[in-house]
Short mmCIF file of C-alpha atoms in Angstrom, two decimals:
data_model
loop_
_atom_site.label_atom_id
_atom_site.label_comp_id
_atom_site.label_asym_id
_atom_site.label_seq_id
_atom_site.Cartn_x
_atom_site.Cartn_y
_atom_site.Cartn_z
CA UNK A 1 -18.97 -19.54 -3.64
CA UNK A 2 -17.97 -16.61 -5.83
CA UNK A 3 -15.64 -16.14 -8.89
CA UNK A 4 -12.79 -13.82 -8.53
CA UNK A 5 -9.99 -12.85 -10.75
CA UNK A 6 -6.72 -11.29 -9.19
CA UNK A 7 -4.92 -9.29 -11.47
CA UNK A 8 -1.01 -9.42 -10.50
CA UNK A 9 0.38 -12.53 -9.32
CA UNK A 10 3.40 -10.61 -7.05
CA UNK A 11 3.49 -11.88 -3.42
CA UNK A 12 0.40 -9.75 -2.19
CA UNK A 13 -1.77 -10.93 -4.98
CA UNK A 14 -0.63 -14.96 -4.50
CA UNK A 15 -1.24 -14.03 -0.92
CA UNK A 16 -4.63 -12.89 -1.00
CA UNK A 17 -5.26 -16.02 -3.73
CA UNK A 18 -4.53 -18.51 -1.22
CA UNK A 19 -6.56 -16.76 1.66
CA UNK A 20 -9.76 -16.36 -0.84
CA UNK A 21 -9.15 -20.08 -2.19
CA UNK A 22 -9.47 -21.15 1.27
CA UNK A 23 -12.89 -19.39 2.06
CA UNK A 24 -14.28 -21.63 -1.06
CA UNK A 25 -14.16 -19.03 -3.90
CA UNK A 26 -13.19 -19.48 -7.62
CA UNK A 27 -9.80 -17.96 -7.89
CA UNK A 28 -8.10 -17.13 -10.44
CA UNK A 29 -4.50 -15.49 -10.93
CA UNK A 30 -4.37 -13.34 -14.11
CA UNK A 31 -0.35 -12.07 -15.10
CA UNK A 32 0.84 -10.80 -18.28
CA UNK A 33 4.67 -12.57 -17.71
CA UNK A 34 4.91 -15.63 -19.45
CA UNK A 35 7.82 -17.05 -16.77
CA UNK A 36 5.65 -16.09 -13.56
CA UNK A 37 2.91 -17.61 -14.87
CA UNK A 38 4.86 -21.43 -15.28
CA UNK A 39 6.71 -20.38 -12.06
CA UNK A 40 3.55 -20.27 -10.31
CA UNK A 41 2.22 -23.34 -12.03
CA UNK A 42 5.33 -25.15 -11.49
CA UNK A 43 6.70 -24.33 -7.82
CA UNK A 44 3.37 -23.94 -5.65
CA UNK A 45 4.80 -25.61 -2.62
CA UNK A 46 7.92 -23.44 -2.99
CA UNK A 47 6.37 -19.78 -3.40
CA UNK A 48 9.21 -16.92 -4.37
CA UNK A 49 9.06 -14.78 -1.35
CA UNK A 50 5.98 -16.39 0.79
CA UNK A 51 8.02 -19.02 2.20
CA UNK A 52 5.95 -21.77 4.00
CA UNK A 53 2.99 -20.83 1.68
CA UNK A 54 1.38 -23.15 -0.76
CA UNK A 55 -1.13 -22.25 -3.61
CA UNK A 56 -3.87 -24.62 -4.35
CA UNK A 57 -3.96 -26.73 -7.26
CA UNK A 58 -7.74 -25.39 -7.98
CA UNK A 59 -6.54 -21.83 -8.37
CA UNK A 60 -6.47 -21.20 -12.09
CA UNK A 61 -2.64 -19.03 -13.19
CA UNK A 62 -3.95 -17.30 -16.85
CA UNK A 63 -2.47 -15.03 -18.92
CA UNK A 64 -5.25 -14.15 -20.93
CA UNK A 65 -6.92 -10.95 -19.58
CA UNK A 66 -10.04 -11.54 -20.98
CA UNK A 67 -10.66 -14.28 -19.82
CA UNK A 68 -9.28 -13.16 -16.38
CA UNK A 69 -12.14 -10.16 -16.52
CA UNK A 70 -15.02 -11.88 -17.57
CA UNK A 71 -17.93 -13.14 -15.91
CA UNK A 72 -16.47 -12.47 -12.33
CA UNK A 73 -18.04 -11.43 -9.32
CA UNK A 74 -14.90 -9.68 -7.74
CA UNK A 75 -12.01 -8.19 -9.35
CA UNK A 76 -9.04 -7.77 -7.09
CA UNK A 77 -6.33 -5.31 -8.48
CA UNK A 78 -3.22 -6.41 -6.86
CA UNK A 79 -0.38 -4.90 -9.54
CA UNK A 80 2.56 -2.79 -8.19
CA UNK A 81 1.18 0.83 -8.16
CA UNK A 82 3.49 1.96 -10.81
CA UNK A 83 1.64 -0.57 -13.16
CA UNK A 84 -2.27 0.24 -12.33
CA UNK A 85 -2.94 2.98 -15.49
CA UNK A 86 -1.55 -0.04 -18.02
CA UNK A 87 -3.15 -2.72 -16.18
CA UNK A 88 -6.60 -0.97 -16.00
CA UNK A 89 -6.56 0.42 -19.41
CA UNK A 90 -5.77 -2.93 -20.90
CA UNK A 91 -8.47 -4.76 -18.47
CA UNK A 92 -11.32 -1.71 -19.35
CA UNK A 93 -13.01 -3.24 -22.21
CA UNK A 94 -13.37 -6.26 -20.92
CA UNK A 95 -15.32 -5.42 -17.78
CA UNK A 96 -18.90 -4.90 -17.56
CA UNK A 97 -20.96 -2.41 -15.97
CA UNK A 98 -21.56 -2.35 -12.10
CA UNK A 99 -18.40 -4.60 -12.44
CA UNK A 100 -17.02 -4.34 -8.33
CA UNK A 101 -13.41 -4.26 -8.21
CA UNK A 102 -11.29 -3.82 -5.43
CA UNK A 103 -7.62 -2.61 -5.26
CA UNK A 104 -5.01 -3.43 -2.99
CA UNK A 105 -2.08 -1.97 -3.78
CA UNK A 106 -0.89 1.29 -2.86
CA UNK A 107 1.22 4.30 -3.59
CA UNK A 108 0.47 7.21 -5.42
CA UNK A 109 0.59 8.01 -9.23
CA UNK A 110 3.33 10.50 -9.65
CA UNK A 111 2.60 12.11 -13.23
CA UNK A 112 -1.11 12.78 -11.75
CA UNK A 113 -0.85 12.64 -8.13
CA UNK A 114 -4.25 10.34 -8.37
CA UNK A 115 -4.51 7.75 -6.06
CA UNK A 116 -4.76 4.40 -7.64
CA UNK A 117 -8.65 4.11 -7.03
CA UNK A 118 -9.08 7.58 -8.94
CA UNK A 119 -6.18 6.46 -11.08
CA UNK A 120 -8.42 2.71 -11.98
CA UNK A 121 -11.98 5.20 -12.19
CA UNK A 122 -10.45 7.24 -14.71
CA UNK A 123 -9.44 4.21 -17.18
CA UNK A 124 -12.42 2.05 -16.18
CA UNK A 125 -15.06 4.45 -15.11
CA UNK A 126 -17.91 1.65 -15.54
CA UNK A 127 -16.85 -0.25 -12.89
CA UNK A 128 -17.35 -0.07 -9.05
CA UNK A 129 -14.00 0.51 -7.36
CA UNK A 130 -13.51 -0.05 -3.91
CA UNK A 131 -10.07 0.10 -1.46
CA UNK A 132 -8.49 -2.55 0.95
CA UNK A 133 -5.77 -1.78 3.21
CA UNK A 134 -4.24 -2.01 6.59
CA UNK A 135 -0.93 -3.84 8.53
CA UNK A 136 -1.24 -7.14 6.21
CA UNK A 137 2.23 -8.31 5.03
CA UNK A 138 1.63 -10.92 2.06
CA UNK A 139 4.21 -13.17 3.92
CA UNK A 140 1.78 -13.70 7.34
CA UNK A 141 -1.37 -13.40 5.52
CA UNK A 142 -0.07 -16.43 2.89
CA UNK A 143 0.18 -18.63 5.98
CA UNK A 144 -3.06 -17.69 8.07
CA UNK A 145 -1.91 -15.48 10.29
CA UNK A 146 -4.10 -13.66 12.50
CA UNK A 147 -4.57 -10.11 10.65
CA UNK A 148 -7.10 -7.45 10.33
CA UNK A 149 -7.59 -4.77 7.31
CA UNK A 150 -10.18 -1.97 6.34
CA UNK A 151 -12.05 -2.19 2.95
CA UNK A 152 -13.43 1.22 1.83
CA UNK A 153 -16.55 1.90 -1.07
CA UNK A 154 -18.79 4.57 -1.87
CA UNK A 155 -21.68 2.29 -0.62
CA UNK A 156 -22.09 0.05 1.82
CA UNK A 157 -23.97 -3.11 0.19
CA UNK A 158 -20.31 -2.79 -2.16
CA UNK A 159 -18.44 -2.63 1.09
CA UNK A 160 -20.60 -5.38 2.86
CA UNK A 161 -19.83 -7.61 -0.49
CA UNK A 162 -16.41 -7.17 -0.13
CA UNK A 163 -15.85 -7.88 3.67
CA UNK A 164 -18.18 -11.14 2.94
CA UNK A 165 -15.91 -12.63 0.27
CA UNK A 166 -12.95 -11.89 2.36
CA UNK A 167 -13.50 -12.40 6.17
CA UNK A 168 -12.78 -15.86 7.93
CA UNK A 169 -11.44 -16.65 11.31
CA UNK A 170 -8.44 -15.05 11.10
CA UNK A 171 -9.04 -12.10 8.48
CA UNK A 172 -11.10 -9.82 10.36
CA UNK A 173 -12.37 -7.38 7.70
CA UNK A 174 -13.47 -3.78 9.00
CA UNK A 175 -15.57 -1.25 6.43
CA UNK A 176 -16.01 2.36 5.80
CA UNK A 177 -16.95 4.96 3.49
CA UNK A 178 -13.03 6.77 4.12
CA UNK A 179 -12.06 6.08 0.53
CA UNK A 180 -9.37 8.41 0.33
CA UNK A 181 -8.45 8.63 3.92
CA UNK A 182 -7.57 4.69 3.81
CA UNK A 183 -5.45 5.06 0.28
CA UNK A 184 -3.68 7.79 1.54
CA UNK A 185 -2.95 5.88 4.79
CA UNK A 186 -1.69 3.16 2.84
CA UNK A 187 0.49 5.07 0.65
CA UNK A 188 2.05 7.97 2.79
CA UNK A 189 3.31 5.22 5.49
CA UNK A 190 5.55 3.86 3.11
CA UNK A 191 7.54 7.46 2.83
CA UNK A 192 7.39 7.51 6.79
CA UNK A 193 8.79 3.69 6.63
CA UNK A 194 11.89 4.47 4.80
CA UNK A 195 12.56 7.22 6.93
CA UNK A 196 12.31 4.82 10.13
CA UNK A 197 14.54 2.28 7.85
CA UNK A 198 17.12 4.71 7.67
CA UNK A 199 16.77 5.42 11.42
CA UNK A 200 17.67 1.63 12.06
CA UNK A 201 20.05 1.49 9.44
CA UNK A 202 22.37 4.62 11.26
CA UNK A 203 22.16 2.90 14.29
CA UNK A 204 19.60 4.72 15.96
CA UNK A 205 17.78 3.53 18.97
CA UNK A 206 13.52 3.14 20.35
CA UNK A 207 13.21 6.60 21.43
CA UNK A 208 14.41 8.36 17.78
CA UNK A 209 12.17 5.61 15.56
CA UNK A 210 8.86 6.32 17.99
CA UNK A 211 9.10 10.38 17.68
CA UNK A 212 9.75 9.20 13.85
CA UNK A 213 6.69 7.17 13.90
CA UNK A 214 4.42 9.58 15.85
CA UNK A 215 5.65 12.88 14.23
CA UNK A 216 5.05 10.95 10.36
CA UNK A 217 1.79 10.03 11.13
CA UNK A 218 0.80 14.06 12.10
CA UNK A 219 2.04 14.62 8.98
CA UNK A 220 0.56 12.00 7.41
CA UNK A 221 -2.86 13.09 9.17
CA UNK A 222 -2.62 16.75 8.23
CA UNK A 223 -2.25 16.41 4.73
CA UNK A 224 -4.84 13.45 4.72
CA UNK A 225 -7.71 15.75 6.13
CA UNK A 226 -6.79 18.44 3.71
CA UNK A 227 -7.44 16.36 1.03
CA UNK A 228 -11.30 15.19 2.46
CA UNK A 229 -9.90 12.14 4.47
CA UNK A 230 -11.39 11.71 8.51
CA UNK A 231 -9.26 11.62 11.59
CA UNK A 232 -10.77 8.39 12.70
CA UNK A 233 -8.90 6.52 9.31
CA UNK A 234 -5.56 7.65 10.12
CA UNK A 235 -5.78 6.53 13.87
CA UNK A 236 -7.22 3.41 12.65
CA UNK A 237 -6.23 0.25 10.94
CA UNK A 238 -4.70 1.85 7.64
CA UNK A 239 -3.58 4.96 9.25
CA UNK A 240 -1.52 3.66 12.67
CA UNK A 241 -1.90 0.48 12.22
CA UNK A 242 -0.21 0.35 8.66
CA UNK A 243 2.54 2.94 9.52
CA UNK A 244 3.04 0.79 12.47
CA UNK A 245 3.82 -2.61 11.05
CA UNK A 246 5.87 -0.86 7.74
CA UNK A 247 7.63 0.48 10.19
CA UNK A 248 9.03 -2.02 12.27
CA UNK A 249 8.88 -5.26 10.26
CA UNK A 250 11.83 -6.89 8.26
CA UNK A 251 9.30 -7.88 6.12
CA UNK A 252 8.94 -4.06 5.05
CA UNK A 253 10.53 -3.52 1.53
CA UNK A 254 10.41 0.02 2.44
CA UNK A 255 11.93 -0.70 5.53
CA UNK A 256 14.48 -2.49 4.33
CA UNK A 257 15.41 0.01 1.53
CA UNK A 258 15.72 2.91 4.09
CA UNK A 259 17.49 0.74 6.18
CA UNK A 260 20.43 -0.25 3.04
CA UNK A 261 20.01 3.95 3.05
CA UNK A 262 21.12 4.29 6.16
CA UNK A 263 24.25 2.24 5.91
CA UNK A 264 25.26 4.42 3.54
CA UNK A 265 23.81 2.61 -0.02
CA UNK A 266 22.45 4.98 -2.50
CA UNK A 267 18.40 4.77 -3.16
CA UNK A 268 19.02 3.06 -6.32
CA UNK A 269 21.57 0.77 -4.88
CA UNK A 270 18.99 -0.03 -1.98
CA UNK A 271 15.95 -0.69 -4.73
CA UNK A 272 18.31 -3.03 -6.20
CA UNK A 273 18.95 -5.21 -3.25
CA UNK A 274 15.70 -4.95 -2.24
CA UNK A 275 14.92 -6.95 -5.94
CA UNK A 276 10.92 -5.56 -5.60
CA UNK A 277 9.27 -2.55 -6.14
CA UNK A 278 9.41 0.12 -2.91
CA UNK A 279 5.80 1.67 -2.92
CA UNK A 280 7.63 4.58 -0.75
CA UNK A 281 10.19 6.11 -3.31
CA UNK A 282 7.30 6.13 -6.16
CA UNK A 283 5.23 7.61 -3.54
CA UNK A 284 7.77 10.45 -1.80
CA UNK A 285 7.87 13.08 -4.94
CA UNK A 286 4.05 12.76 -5.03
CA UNK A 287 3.90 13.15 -1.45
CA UNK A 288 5.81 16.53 -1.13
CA UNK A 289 4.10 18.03 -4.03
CA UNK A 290 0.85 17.49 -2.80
CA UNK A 291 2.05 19.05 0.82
CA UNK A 292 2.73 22.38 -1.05
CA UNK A 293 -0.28 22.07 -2.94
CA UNK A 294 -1.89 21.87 0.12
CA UNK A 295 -0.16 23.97 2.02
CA UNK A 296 0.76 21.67 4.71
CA UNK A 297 3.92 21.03 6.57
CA UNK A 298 5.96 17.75 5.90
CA UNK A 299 9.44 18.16 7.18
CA UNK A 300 10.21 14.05 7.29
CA UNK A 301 8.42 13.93 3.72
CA UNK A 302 10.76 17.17 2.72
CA UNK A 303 14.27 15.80 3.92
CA UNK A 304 12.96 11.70 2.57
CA UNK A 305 13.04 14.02 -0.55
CA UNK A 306 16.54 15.34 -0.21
CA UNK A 307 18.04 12.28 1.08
CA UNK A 308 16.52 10.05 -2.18
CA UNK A 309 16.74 12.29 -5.11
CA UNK A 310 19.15 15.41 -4.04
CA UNK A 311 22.27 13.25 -2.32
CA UNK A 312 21.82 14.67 1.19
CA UNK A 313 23.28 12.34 4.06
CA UNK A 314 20.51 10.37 6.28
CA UNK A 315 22.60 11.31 9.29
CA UNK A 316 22.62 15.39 8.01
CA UNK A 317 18.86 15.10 7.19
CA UNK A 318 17.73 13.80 10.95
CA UNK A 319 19.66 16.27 12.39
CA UNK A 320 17.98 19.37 10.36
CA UNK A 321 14.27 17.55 11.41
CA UNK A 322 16.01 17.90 15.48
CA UNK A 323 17.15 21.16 14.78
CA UNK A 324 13.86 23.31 13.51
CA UNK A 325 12.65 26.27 15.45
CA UNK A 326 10.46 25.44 18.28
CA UNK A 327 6.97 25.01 18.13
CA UNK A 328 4.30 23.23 19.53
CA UNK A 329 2.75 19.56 19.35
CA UNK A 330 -0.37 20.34 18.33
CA UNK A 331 -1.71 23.78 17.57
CA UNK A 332 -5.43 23.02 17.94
CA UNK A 333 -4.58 22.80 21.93
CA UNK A 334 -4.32 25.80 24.00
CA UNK A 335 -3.92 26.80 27.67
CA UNK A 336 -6.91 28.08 29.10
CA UNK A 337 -6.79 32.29 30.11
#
């Protein structure tokens, strides 16, 4: 049995509690909000969006972060991405050297363009941080559905660690060294996501969202080896496998916003409805940035842009992505002479 502290008690970290209390660890839930906290406490047969899910009476709801940090044998950072710098910072000198910590969520931090393992190394840079991602909505994984994720870290005994504390009959837990090729995976889907929302939300049919899919995850691919990740990650679990499931699940908040986008709601009016945070909008401005700071082509990333922050019409913005010069699928292949 080991003793592990998940900071963030949203649906993915309650999620991941329930799976990790069911393996036989020590679990405890660390939030800063006074209400989730006795909402957790007080409705754990009637979980606020994991419906079906219960969370054991042994796991331990805190909000003392010190107490959360200390004398654990796996952190588990499982805030909303556009909470990870505060969280960390506040966490940092309470966590001791060698400390292995693993994040979960995803997205990427705009001011910086870090991702959120580089984002949690810069405010805690004694600890070990390692990545975990792949097609794992909270809501299946809460009830023991079959599912199957990646967990990346710089060595393999940390990686090794990880997958032990986590795997069970039906979490199959993969490793690799692809740091950065699994966070970027895991937080450039969610642009690609919105744009297939918005595809199901004009009315679109199969045949538009899978040239979506397929053409988001090139781009995805050729920004993501530009920045050091390997082809293998983005065919793999976090790569495919995540822009897959985003993609085509209602239990997709970034689905779901693109598709209130597509019926004609503004982004803001879709975030609202949607009632949680949508990884994919924090992540989009980061996104194209880093394209032309690569120098890599993004044309779905470019007109998610337009469409969220400039006004542009979803309908005008698919048509301009139909509508570019010819060209060809892949440049790397060539007839032979």
């Amino acid at each position: 049995m080991s003793k592990i502290a998940l900071l963030g008690a949203g649906t993915w970290g309650c999620a991941l509690a329930i799976l990790l209390s069911g393996n036989g660890h020590e679990v405890t839930i660390w939030t800063k909000i006074e209400k989730e906290a006795q909402d957790l406490n007080e409705n754990r047969n009637n979980l606020k969006n994991l419906p079906g899910a219960v969370l054991p009476e042994n796991i331990k709801i805190t909000l003392d972060l010190q107490e959360a940090c200390t004398s654990q044998d796996l952190i588990v950072m499982a805030v909303a991405s556009p909470y990870i710098r505060q969280t960390a910072k506040s966490a940092s000198p309470f966590i001791r050297d060698g400390q292995i910590l693993v994040n979960v969520s995803k997205g990427i931090e705009n001011d910086t363009l870090y991702t959120l393992s580089q984002v949690i190394q810069e405010e805690i840079p004694q600890a070990d941080v390692a990545v975990m991602s792949g097609p794992s909505h909270a809501e299946e994984v809460s009830r023991g559905v079959p599912t199957t994720i990646v967990v990346g870290a710089e060595t393999i005994e940390t990686a090794r660690f990880i997958q032990d504390i986590f795997m069970n009959d039906v979490f199959r837990v993969y490793i690799s060294p692809d740091i950065i090729g699994i966070e970027l995976g895991g937080s450039l889907k969610n642009v690609i996501a919105l744009a297939a929302g918005i595809v199901d939300g004009l009315g679109y049919g199969d045949n538009t969202k899978a040239a979506l899919m397929t053409r988001g995850m090139a781009e995805i691919s050729r920004l993501g080896i530009k920045m050091g990740g390997k082809i293998e990650t983005f065919s793999g679990l976090s790569g495919f496998g995540d822009l897959f499931v985003t993609c085509t699940s209602k239990h997709s908040r970034n689905w779901n916003a693109g598709y209130l986008i597509g019926q004609g709601k503004t982004m803001e009016e879709a975030m609202k409805q949607v009632n949680q945070v949508v990884e994919g909008v924090n992540s989009a401005h980061a996104a194209l940035v880093l394209a032309q700071q690569h120098d890599v082509e993004m044309p779905i990333v470019e007109q998610i842009n337009l469409v969220l922050f400039e006004n542009k019409s979803a309908k005008e913005a698919l048509a301009d992505l139909l509508v570019r010069d010819k060209r060809r699928e892949y440049n790397t292949l060539h007839w032979e002479a």
